[in-house]
Coordinates of C-alpha atoms in Angstrom, one line a residue:
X1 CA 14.2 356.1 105.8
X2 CA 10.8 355.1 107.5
X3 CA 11.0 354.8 111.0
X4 CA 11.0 351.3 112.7
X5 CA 9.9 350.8 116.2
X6 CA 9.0 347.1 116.5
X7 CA 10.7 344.2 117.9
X8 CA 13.9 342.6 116.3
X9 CA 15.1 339.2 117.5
X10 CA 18.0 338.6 115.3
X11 CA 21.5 339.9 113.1
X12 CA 22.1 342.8 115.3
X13 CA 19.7 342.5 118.3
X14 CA 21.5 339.7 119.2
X15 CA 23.8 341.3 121.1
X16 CA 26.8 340.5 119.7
X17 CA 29.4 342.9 120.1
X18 CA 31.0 341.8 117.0
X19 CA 27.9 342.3 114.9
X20 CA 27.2 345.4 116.5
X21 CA 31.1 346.7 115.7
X22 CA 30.4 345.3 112.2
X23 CA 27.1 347.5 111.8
X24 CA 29.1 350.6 113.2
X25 CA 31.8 350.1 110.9
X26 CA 29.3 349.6 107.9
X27 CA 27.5 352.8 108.7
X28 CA 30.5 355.2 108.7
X29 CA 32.0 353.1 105.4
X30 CA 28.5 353.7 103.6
X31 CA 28.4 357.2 104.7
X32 CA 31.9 358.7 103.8
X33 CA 30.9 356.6 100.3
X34 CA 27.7 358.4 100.0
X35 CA 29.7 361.8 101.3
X36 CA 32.3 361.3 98.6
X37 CA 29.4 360.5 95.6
X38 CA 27.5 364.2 97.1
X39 CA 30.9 366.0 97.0
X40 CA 31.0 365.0 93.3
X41 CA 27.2 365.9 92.5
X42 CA 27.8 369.4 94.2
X43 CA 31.1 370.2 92.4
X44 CA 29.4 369.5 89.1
X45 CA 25.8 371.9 90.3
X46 CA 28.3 374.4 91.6
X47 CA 29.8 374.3 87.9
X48 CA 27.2 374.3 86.0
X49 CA 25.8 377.2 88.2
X50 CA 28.9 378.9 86.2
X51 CA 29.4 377.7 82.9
X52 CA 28.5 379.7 80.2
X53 CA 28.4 377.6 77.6
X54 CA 24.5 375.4 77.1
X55 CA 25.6 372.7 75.4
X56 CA 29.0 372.0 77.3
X57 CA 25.9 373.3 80.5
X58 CA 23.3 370.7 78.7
X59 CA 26.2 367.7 78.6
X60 CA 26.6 368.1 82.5
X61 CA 23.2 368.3 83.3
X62 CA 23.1 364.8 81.8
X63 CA 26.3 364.1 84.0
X64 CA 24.5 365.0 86.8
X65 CA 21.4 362.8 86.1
X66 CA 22.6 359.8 85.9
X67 CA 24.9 360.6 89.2
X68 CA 22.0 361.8 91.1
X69 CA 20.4 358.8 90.1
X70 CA 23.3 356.3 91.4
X71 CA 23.6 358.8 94.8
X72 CA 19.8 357.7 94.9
X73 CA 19.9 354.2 94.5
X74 CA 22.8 354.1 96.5
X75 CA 20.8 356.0 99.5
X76 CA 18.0 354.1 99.0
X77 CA 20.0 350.7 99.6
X78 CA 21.7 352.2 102.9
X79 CA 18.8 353.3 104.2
X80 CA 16.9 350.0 103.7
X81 CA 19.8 348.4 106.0
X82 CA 19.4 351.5 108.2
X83 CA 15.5 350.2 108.6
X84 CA 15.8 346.7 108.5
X85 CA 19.0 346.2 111.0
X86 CA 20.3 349.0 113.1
X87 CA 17.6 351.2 114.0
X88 CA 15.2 348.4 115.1
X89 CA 18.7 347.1 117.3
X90 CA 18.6 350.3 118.7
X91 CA 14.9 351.0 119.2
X92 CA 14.8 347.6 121.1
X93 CA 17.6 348.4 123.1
X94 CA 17.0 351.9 124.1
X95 CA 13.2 351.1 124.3
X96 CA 14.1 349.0 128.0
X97 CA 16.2 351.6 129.4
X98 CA 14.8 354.3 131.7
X99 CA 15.5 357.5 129.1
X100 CA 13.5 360.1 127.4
X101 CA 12.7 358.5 123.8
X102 CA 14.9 359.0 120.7
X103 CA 12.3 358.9 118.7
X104 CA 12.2 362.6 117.8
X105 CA 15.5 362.8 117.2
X106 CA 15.1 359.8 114.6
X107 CA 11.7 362.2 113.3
X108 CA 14.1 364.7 112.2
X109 CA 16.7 362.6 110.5
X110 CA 13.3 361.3 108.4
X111 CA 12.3 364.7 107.7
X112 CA 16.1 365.3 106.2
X113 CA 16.0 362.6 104.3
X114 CA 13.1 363.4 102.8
X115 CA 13.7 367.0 102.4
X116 CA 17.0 365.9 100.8
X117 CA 15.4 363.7 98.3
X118 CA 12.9 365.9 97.2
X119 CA 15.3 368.6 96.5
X120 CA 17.0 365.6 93.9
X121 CA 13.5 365.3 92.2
X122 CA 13.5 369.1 91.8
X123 CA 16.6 368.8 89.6
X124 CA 15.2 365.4 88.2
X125 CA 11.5 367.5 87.4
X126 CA 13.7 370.4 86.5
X127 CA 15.7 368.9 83.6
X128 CA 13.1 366.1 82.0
X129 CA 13.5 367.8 78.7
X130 CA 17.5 369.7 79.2
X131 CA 17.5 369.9 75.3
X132 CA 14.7 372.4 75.8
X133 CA 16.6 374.6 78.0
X134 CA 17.4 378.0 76.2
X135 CA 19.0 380.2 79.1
X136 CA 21.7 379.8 81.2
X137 CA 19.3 380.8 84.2
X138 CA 17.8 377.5 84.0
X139 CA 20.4 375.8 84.2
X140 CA 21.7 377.4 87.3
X141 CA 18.5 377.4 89.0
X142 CA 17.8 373.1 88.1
X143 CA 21.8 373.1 89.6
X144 CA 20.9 374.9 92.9
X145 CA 18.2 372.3 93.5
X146 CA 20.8 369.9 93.6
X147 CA 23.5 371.8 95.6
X148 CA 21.1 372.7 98.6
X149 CA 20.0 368.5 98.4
X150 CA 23.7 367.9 98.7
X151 CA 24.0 370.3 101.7
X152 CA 21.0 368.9 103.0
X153 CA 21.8 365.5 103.0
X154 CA 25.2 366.3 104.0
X155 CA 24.1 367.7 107.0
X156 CA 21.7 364.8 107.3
X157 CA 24.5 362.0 107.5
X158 CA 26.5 364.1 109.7
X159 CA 23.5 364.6 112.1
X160 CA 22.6 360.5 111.8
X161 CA 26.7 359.7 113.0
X162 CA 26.0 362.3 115.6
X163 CA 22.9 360.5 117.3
X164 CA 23.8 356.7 116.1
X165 CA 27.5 356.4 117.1
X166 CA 27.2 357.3 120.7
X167 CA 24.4 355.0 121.4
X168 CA 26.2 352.4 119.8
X169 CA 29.5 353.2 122.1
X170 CA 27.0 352.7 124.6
X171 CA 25.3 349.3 123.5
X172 CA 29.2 348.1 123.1
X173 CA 30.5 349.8 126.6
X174 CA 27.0 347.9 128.2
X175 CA 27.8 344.7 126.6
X176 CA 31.6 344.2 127.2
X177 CA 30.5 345.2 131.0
X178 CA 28.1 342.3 130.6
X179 CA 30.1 340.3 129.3
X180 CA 33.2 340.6 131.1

């Protein structure tokens, strides 16, 4: 998620309540998908954190690469919407209006996101070779990479919906007053 601060003249920043509804809607749908894909990566750290057996502990690390992978792509995708469409609406809005910036608020979501992600490539780094793995305590610790990117990035989402919902109830509130 890079930040975005300059003009956008179209999709969104149109000011089309509809659009803007449609964006809202899309976030919290792409979220509780990316919510429900972490839920399932954490379940499966959390138990391989426990198992005791390494090859049944080796065949979910696997598991878990291939869904950490997916959760990846599928972040990258939503945050490349995120980027392109609603946070340049929102800078440009926000940007006229005689308030103190959001723009360290939108800092911190970055540094989440990254944070997030780079606890992922931990596990990733962590297991390149999982056949080579010959205690259970390195399984466990490649798995806790993973949970604390989940809770992370958890947290993340929730603190995006947080700072992105209400301005958006206020671009809509603003826009029906204009328009009605």
């Amino acid at each position: 998620m890079a930040i975005y601060t300059a003009g956008y003249a179209s999709g969104i920043a149109s000011s089309n309540p509809a659009e803007l509804a449609y964006a809202t809607d899309r976030l919290k749908d792409e979220h509780e998908a990316l919510r429900e894909k972490l839920r399932m990566i954490e379940h499966s750290a959390k138990e391989l954190i426990l198992i005791d057996d390494l090859a049944k502990g080796i065949q979910l690390v696997q598991a878990l690469k291939e869904l950490s992978d997916q959760f990846m792509d599928e972040l990258e995708q939503h945050a490349g919407w995120e980027e392109k469409e609603l946070f340049p609406f929102l800078f440009t809005y926000f940007d006229r209006q005689p308030q103190p910036s959001m723009m360290p608020s939108f800092w911190v979501l970055e540094k989440d996101h990254q944070l997030g992600l780079s606890f992922i490539q931990s596990f990733q780094e962590a297991i390149l070779d999982a056949a080579s793995f010959v205690v259970k305590k390195q399984l466990a610790d490649a798995a806790a990479h993973l949970v604390q990117a989940c809770l992370i990035l958890n947290d993340h989402i929730t603190m995006e919906e947080q700072l992105i919902f209400p301005l958006t109830e206020n671009v809509l509130t603003d826009l029906e007053s204009f328009f009605s």
